[in-house]
C-alpha positions as semicolon CSV with decimal commas, in nm:
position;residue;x (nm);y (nm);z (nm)
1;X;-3,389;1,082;0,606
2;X;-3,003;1,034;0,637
3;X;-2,793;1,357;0,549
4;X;-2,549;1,102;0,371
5;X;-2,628;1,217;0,054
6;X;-2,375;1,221;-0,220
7;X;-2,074;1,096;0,033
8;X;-1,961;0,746;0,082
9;X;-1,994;0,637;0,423
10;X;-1,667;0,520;0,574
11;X;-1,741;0,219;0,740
12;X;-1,388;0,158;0,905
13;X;-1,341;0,125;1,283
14;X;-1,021;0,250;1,279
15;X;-0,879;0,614;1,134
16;X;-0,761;0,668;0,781
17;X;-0,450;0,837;0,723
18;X;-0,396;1,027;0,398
19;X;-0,020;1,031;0,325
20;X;-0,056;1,278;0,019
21;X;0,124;1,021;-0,168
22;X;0,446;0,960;0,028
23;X;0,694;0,788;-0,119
24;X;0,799;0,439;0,028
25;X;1,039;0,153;-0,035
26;X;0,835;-0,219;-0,127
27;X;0,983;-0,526;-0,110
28;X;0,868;-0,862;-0,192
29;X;0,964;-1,215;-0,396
30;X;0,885;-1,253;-0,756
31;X;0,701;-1,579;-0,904
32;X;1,110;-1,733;-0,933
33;X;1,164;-1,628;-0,561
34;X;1,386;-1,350;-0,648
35;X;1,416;-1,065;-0,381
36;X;1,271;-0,744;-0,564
37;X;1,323;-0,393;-0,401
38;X;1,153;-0,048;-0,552
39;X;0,948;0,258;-0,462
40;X;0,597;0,315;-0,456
41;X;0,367;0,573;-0,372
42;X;0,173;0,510;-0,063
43;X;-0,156;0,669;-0,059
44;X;-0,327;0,580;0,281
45;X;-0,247;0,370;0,551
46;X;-0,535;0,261;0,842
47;X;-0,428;0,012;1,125
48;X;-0,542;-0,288;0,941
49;X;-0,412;-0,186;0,587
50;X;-0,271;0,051;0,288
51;X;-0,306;0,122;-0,032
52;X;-0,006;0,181;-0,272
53;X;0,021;0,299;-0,631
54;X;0,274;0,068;-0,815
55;X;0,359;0,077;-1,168
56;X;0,278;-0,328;-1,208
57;X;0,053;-0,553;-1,078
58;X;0,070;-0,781;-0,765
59;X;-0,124;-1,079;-0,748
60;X;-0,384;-1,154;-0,445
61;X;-0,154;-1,325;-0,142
62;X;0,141;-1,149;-0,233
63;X;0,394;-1,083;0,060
64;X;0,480;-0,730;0,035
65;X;0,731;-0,529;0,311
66;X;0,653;-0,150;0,308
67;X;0,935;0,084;0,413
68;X;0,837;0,434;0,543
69;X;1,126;0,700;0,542
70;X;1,382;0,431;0,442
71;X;1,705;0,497;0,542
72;X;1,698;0,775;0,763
73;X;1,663;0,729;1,164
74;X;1,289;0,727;1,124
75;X;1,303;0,422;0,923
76;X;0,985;0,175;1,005
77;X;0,872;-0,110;0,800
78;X;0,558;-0,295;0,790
79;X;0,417;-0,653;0,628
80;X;0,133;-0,702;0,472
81;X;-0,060;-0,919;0,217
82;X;-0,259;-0,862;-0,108
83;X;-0,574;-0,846;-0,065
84;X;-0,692;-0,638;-0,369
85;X;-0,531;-0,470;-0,724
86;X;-0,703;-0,255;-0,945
87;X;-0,606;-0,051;-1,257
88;X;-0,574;0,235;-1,246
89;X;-0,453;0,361;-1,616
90;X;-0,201;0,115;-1,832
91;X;0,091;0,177;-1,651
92;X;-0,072;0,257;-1,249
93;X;-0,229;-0,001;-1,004
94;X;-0,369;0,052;-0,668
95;X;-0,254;-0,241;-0,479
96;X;-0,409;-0,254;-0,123
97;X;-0,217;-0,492;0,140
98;X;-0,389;-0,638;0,491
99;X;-0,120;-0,539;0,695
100;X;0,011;-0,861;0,963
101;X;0,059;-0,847;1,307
């Protein structure tokens, strides 16, 4: 019998980090191509991905830039896509981005 009872399996090759909600700086295009720039709470970040609480929606294939520690000398800045957005409550969304090499 497997001693997984009640716990999800994590599945994931790679190591989860839980950023007990860090703040971070998003950027990203709107539908008119206008350059949009605001903070979000980043909950978790593996190699291949994060997950962000946002209070709007992104749409699958979004471009998204995420900023850890913006402007201070530990500044770094990653891309990554859309790959899933889920509600949260009426005015929270998870949005979870592939990140690109």
């Amino acid at each position: 019998m497997s001693s997984a009872s009640s716990h999800e399996i994590e599945k994931r090759d790679s190591i989860r980090l839980d950023l007990e909600a860090e703040r971070v700086l998003i950027d990203w295009k709107n539908s008119d191509g206008t350059e949009q720039q605001d903070y979000a709470v980043c909950m978790d970040l593996a190699r291949n991905g994060l997950l962000f609480d946002y209070s709007y929606p992104f749409d699958i294939g979004d471009l998204i830039a995420v900023t850890f520690n913006p402007n201070t000398d530990k500044q770094h800045q990653v891309f990554g896509q859309v790959c899933r957005c889920n509600t949260r409550s009426a005015e929270s969304f998870y949005v979870a981005l592939q990140l690109l090499n």
